Tab-separated table of C-alpha atoms in Angstrom:
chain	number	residue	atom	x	y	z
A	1085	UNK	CA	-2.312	-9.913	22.999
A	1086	UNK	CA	-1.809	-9.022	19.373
A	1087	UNK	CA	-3.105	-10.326	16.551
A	1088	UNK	CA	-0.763	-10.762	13.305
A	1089	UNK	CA	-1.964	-8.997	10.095
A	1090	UNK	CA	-1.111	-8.531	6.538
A	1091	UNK	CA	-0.426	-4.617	4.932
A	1092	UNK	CA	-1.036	-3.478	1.948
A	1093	UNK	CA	0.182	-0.040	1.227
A	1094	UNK	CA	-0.268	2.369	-1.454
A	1095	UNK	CA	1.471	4.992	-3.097
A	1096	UNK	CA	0.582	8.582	-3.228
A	1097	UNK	CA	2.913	11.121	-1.939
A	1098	UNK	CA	1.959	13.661	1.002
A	1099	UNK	CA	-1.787	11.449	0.807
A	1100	UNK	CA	0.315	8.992	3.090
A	1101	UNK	CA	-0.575	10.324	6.321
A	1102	UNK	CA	-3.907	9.521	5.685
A	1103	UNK	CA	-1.918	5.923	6.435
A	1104	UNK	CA	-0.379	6.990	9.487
A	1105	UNK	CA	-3.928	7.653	10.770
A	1106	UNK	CA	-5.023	3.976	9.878
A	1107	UNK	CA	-2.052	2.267	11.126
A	1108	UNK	CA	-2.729	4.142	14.237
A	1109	UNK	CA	-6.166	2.813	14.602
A	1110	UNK	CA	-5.231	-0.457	13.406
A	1111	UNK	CA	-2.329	-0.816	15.951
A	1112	UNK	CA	-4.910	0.511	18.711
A	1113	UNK	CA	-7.114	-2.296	18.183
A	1114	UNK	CA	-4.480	-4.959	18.709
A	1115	UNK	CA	-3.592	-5.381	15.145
A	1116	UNK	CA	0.064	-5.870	14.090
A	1117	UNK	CA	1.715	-7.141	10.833
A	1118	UNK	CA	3.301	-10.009	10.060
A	1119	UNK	CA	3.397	-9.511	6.135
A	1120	UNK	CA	3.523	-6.105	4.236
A	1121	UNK	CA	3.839	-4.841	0.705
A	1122	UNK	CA	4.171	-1.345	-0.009
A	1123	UNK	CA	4.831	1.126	-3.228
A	1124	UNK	CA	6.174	4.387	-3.078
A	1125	UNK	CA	5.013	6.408	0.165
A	1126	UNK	CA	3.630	3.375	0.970
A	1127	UNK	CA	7.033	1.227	0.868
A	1128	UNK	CA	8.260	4.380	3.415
A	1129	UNK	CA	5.277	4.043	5.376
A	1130	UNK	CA	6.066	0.504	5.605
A	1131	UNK	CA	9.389	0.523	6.155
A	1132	UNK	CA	8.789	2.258	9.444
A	1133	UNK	CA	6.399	0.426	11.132
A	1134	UNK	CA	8.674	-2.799	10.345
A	1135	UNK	CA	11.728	-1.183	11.740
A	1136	UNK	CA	10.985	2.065	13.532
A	1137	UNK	CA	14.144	3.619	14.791
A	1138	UNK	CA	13.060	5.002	17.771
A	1139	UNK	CA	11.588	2.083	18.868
A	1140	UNK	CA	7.526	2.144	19.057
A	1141	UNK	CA	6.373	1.819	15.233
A	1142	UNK	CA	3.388	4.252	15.605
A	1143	UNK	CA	5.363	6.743	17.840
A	1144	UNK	CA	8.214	6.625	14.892
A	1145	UNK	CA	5.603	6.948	12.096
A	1146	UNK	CA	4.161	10.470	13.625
A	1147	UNK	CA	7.432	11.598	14.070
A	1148	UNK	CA	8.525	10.672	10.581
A	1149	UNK	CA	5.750	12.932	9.467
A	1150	UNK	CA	6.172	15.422	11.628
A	1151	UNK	CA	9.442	15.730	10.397
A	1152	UNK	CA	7.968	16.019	6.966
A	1153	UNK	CA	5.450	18.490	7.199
A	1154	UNK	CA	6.738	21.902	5.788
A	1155	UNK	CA	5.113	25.194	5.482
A	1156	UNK	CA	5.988	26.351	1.853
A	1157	UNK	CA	5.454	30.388	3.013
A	1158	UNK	CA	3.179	32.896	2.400
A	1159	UNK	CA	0.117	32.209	0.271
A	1160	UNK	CA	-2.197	35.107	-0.799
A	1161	UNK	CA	-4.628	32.503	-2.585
A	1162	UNK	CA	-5.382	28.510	-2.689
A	1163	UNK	CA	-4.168	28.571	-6.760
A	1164	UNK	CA	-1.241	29.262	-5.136
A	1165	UNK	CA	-0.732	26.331	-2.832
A	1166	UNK	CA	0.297	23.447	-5.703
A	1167	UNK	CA	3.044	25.640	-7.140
A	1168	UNK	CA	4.588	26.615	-3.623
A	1169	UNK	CA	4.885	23.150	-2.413
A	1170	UNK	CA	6.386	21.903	-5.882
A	1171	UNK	CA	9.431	24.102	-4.913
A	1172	UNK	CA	10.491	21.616	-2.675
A	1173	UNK	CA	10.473	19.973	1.145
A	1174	UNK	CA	13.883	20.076	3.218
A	1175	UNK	CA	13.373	16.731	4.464
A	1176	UNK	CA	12.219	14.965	1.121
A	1177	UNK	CA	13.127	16.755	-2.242
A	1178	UNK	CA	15.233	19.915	-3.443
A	1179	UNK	CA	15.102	21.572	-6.734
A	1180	UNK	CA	17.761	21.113	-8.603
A	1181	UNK	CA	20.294	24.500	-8.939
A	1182	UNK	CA	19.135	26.710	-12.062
A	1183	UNK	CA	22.125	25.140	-13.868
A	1184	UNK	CA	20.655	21.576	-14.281
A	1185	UNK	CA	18.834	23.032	-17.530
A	1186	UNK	CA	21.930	23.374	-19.306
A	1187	UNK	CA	23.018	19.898	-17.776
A	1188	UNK	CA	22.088	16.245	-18.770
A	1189	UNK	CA	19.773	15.108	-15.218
A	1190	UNK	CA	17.012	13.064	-15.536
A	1191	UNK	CA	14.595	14.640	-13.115
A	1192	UNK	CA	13.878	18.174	-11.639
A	1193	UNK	CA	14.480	17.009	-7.665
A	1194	UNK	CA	17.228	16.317	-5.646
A	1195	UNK	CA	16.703	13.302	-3.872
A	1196	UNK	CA	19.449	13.212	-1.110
A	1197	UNK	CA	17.070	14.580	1.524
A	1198	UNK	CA	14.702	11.728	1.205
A	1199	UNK	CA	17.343	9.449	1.958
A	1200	UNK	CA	18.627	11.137	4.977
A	1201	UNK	CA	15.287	11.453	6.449
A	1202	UNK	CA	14.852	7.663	6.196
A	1203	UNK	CA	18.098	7.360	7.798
A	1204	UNK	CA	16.767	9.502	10.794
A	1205	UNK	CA	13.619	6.793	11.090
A	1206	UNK	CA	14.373	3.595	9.666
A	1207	UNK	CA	16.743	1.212	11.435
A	1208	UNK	CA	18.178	-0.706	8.542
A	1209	UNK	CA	20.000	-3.287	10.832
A	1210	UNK	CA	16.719	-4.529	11.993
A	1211	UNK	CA	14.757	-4.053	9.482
A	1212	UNK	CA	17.197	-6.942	7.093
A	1213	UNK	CA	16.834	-9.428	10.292
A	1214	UNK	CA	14.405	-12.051	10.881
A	1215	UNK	CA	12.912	-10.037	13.811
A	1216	UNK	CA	11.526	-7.785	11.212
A	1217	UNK	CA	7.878	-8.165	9.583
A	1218	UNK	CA	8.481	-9.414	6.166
A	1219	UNK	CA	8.618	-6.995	4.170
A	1220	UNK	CA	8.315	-6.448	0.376
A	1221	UNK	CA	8.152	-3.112	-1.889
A	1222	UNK	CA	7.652	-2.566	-5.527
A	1223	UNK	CA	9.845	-0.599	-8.019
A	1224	UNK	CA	9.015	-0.628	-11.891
A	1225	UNK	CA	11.813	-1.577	-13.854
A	1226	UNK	CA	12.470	1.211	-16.220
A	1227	UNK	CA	14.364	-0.524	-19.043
A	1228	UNK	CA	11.721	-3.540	-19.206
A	1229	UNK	CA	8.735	-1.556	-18.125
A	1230	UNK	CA	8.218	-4.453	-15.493
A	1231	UNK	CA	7.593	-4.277	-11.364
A	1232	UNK	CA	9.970	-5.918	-9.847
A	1233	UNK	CA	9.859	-6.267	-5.745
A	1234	UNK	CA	12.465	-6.492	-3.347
A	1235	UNK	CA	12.051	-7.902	0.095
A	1236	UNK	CA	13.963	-7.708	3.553
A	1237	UNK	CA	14.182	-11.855	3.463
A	1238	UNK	CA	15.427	-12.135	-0.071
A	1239	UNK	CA	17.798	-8.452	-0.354
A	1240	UNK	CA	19.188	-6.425	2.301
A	1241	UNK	CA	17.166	-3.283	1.873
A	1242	UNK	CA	18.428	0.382	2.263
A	1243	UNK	CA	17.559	3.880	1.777
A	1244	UNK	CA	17.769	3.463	-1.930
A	1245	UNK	CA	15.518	0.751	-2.458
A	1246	UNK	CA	12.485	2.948	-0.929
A	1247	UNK	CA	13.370	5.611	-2.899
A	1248	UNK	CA	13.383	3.425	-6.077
A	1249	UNK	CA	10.450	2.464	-5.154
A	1250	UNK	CA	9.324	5.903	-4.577
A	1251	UNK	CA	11.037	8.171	-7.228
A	1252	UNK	CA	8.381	9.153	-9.658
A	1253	UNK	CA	9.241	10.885	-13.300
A	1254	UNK	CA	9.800	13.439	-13.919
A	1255	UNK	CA	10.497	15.152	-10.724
A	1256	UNK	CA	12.353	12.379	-9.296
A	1257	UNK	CA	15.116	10.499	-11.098
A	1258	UNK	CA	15.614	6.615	-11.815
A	1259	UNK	CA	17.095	4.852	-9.374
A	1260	UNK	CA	20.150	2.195	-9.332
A	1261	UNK	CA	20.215	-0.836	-8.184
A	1262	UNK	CA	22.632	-3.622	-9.102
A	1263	UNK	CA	23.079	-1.799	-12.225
A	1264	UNK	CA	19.499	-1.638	-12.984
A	1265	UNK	CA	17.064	1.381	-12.841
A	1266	UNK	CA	13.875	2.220	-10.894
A	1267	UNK	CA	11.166	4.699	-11.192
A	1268	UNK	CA	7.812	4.554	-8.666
A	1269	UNK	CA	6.201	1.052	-8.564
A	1270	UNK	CA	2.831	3.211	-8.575
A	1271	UNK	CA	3.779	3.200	-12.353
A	1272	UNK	CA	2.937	-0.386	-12.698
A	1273	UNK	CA	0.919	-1.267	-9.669
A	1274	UNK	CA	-0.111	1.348	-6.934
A	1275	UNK	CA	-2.165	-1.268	-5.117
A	1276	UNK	CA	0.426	-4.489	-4.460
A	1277	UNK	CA	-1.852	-6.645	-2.966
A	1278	UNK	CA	-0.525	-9.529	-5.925
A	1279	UNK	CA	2.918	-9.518	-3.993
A	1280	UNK	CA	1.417	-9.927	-0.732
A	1281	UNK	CA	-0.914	-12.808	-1.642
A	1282	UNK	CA	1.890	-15.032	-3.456
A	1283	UNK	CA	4.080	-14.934	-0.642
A	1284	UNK	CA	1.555	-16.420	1.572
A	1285	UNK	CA	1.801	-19.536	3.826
A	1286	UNK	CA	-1.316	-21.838	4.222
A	1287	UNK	CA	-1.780	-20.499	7.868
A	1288	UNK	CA	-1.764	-16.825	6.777
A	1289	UNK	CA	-4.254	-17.619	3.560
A	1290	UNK	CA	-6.576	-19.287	6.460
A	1291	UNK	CA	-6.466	-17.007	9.403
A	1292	UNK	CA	-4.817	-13.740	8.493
A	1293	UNK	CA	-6.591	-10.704	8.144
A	1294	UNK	CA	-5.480	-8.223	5.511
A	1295	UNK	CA	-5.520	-4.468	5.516
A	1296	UNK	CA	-5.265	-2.420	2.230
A	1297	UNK	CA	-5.527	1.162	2.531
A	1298	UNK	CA	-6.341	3.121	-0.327
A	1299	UNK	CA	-5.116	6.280	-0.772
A	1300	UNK	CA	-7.325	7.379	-4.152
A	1301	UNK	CA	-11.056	7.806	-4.358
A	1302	UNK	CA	-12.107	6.124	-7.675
A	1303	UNK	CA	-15.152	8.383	-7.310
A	1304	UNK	CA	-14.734	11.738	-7.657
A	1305	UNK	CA	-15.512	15.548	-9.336
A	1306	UNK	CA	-15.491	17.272	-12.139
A	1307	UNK	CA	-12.983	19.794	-12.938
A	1308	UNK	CA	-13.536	23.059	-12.842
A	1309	UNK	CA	-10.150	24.703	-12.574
A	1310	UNK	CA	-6.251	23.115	-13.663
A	1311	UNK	CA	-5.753	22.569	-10.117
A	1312	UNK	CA	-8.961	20.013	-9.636
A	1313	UNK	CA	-7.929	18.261	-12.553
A	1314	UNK	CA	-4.159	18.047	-11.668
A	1315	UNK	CA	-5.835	16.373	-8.646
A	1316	UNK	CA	-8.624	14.220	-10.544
A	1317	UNK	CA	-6.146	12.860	-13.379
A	1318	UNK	CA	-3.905	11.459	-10.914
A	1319	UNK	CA	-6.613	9.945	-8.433
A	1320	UNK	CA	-7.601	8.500	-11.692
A	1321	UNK	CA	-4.080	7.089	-12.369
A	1322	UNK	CA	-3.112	5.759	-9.246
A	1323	UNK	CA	-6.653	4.368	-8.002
A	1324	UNK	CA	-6.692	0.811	-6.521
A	1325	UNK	CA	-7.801	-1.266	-9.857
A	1326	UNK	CA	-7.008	-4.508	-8.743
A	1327	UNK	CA	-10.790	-5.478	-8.399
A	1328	UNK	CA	-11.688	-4.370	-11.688
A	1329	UNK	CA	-10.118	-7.318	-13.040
A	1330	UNK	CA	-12.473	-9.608	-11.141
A	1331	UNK	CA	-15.236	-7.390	-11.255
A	1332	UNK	CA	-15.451	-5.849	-8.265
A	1333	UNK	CA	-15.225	-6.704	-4.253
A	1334	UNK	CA	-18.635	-8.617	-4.736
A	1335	UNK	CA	-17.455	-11.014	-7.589
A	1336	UNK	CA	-13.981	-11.387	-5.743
A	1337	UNK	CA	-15.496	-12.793	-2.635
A	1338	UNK	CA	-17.649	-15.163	-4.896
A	1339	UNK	CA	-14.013	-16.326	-6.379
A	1340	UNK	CA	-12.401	-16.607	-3.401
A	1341	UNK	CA	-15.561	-19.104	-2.351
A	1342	UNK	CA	-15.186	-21.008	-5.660
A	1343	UNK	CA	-11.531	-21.347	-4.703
A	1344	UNK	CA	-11.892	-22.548	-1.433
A	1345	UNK	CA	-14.451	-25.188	-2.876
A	1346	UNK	CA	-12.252	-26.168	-5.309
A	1347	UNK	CA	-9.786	-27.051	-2.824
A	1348	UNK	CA	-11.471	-29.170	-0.759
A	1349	UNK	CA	-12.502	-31.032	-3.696
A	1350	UNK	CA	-9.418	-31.920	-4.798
A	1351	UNK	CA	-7.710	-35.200	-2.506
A	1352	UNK	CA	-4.835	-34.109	-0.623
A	1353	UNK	CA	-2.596	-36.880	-2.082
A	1354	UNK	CA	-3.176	-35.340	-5.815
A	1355	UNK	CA	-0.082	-34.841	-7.916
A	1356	UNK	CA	-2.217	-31.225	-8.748
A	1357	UNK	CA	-1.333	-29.884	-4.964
A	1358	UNK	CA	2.406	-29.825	-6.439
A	1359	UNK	CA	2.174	-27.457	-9.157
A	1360	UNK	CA	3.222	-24.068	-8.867
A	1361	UNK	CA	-0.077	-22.691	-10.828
A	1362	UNK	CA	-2.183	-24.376	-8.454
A	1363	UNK	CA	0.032	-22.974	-5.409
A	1364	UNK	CA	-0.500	-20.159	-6.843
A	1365	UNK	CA	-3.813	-19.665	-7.691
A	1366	UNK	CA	-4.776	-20.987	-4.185
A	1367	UNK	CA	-2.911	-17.719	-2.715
A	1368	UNK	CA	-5.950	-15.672	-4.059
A	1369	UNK	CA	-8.624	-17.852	-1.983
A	1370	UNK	CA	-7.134	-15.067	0.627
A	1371	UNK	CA	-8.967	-12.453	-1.234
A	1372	UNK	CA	-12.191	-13.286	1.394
A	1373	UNK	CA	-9.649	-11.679	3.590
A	1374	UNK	CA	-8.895	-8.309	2.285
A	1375	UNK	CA	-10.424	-5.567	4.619
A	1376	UNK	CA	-10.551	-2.035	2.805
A	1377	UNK	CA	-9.790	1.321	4.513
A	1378	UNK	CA	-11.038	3.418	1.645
A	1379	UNK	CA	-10.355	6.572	0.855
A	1380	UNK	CA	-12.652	10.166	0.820
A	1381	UNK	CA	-12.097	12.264	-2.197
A	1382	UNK	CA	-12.621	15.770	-0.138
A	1383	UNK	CA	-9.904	14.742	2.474
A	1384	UNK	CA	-6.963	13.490	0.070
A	1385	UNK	CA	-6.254	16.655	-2.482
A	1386	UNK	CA	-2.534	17.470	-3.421
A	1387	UNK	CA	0.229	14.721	-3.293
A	1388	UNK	CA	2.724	17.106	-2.767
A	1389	UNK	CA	1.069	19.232	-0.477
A	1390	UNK	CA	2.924	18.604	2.903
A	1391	UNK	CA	1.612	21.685	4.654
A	1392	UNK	CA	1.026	20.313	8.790
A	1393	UNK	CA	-2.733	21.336	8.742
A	1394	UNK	CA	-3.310	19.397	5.397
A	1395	UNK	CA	-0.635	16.383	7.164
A	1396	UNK	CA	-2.947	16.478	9.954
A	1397	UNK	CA	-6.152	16.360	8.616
A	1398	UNK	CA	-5.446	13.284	6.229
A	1399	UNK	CA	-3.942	11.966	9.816
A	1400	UNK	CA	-7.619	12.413	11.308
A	1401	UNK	CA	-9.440	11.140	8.577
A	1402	UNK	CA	-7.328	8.646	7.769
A	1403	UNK	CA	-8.039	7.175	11.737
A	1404	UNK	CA	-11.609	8.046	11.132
A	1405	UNK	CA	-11.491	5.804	8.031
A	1406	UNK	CA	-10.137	2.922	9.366
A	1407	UNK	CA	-12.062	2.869	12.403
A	1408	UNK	CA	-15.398	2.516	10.173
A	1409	UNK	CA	-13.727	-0.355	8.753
A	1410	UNK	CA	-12.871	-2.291	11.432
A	1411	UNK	CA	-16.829	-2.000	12.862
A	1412	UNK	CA	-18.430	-2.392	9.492
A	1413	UNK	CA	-16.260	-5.666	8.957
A	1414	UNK	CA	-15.666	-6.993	13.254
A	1415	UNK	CA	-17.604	-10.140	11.985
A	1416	UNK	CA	-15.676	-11.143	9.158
A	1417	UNK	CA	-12.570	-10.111	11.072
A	1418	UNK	CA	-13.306	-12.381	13.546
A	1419	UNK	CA	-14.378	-15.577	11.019
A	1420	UNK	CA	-10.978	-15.679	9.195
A	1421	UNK	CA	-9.082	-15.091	12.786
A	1422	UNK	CA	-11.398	-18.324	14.631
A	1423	UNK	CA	-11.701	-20.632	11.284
A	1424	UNK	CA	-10.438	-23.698	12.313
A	1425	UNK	CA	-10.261	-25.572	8.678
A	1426	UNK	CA	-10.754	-25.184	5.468
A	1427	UNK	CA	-14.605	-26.082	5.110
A	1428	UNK	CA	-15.052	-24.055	8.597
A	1429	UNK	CA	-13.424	-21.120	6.662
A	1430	UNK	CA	-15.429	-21.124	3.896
A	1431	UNK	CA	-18.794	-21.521	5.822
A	1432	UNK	CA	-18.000	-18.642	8.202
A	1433	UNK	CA	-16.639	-16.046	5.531
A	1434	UNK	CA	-18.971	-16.777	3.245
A	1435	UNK	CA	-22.211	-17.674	4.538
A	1436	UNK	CA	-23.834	-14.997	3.285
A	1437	UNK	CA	-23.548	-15.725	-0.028
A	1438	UNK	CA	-25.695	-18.660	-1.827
A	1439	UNK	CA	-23.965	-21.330	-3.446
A	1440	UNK	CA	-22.042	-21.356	-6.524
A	1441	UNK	CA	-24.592	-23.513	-8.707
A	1442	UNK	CA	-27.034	-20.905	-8.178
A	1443	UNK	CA	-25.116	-18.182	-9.060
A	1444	UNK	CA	-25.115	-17.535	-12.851
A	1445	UNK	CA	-23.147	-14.278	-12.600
A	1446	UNK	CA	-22.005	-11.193	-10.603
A	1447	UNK	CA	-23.944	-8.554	-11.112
């Protein structure tokens, strides 16, 4: 019997099998999702699982990358390696033809073979029916500088919404939709837990586990050649900094307790349980919930790097990853799955920690 999860996805180019190796450990130990968010590679990533065109999610998602690993030729040295694969993948991005320079394009790729391959593994019928996970991925708005996120229950998704979601500057153009235009929503947000936990219900903020997995180390080297710090700047970018603004994992568990305290506090008939702030605030008491498959500096170098031993390993480490994960955390796994009410939530999750009015501060 499965159990029904929530996804959170990030962004980070040919660093997304490390995903595929995750979601294949995840799905091994009984795990499937019910709710996912995605950006960029993620949103792809995503995408698949929800509607995998040839049938099995996992199977689909090895094949997808499969189809994407490319050999870029011979290379005589490793300096080489980040210029040879930024001439382009078959299956995801072309350069444009030595013309464009004289034309007016926005971006130095050609997109269409992007959008094919997700018509090879993404079954767009199912994935826009209710039979689908609900899905949601995140494009930033170019114009307004704002991420905006479309989902399979409120749009019907296709090819070009990934991409938008996906098509980072300058080597991918903006994308249209509904007369609009979209660059990567790793611009904005590269971790999207935010639009997973406002679309909650009260029985997924109670019992549903939640898997993020990161794709950038925030802890990393120092550069020693252009290369490293190609690599380092954009791990630096596009790291998951969603806890920073509570301080770290430590401190958000401490708010999610304060939240679920707060909640039980207030009566059930109060005229406060109606307000959309309140609603909304109480999505984030499912932050206990959030079970991170982090990522290892040495094992994710070169987001465009799509060559199958590098695929492979990131696929391997990636499983690796997210097998530590689901030991280190079985027992909190296993509270937010069995909680049977609110108080029994909060006493399970969080016994660990002492109560609030002893706590003065996170350190």
């Amino acid at each position: 019997m499965t159990q029904g999860v929530g996804l959170v996805m990030q962004g980070g180019g040919a660093l997304g099998a490390y995903e595929v190796g995750a979601l294949t450990r995840i799905y091994q130990a009984g795990y499937e999702p019910e709710i996912i968010t995605g950006t960029s590679i993620g949103a792809l990533n995503a995408a698949v699982i929800a509607a995998p065109k040839l049938g099995d999610p996992i199977e689909t998602l090895h094949a997808l990358w499969e189809h994407l690993s490319h050999t870029p030729g011979f290379i005589w040295h490793s300096s080489q390696k980040l210029l040879s694969a930024s001439l382009g993948n078959p299956h995801f991005f072309k350069l444009h033809p030595p013309s464009f320079m004289s034309e007016t394009k926005p971006s130095i790729y050609d997109i269409t073979p992007a959008l094919e391959t997700m018509e090879k593994f993404i079954d767009f019928e199912h994935l826009n029916s209710e039979y689908a996970p609900r899905l949601v991925i995140t494009a930033t708005n170019v114009a307004t500088g704002q991420i905006e996120r479309f989902s399979n229950r409120d749009h019907y998704l296709t090819s070009r919404h990934i991409m938008a979601s996906g098509s980072l500057p300058p080597g991918f153009p903006p994308i249209e939709l509904d007369g609009h235009f979209y660059w990567d929503g790793g611009l904005y947000d590269n971790t999207p837990i935010r639009s997973l936990l406002r679309i909650l219900d009260d029985h997924q903020i109670a019992h549903m586990p939640i898997f993020l997995i990161e794709l950038f180390c925030p802890e990393g080297i120092i550069p020693s050649t252009v290369e490293e710090a190609i690599y380092r700047m954009t791990e630096l970018v596009f790291e998951d900094k969603f806890w920073h603004m509570l301080d770290g994992d430590k401190c958000a568990q401490h708010y999610s307790k304060m939240l679920w305290d707060l909640d039980n506090l207030v009566p059930e008939n109060s005229p406060i349980r109606q307000c959309e702030h309140y609603q909304s605030l109480m999505t984030m008491r499912a932050l206990s919930h959030i079970i991170t498959v982090q990522a290892e500096h040495n094992a994710l170098s070169g987001v465009v790097d799509f060559d199958p031993k590098s695929i492979n390993d990131r696929i391997k480490t990636g499983y690796l990853a997210a097998d530590e994960a689901l030991r280190k955390y079985s027992g909190r796994i296993d509270a937010i799955m069995t909680a049977k009410s609110k108080g029994h939530m909060t006493e399970s999750v969080h016994s660990k920690h002492k109560p609030y009015p002893e706590e003065k501060r996170c350190q």
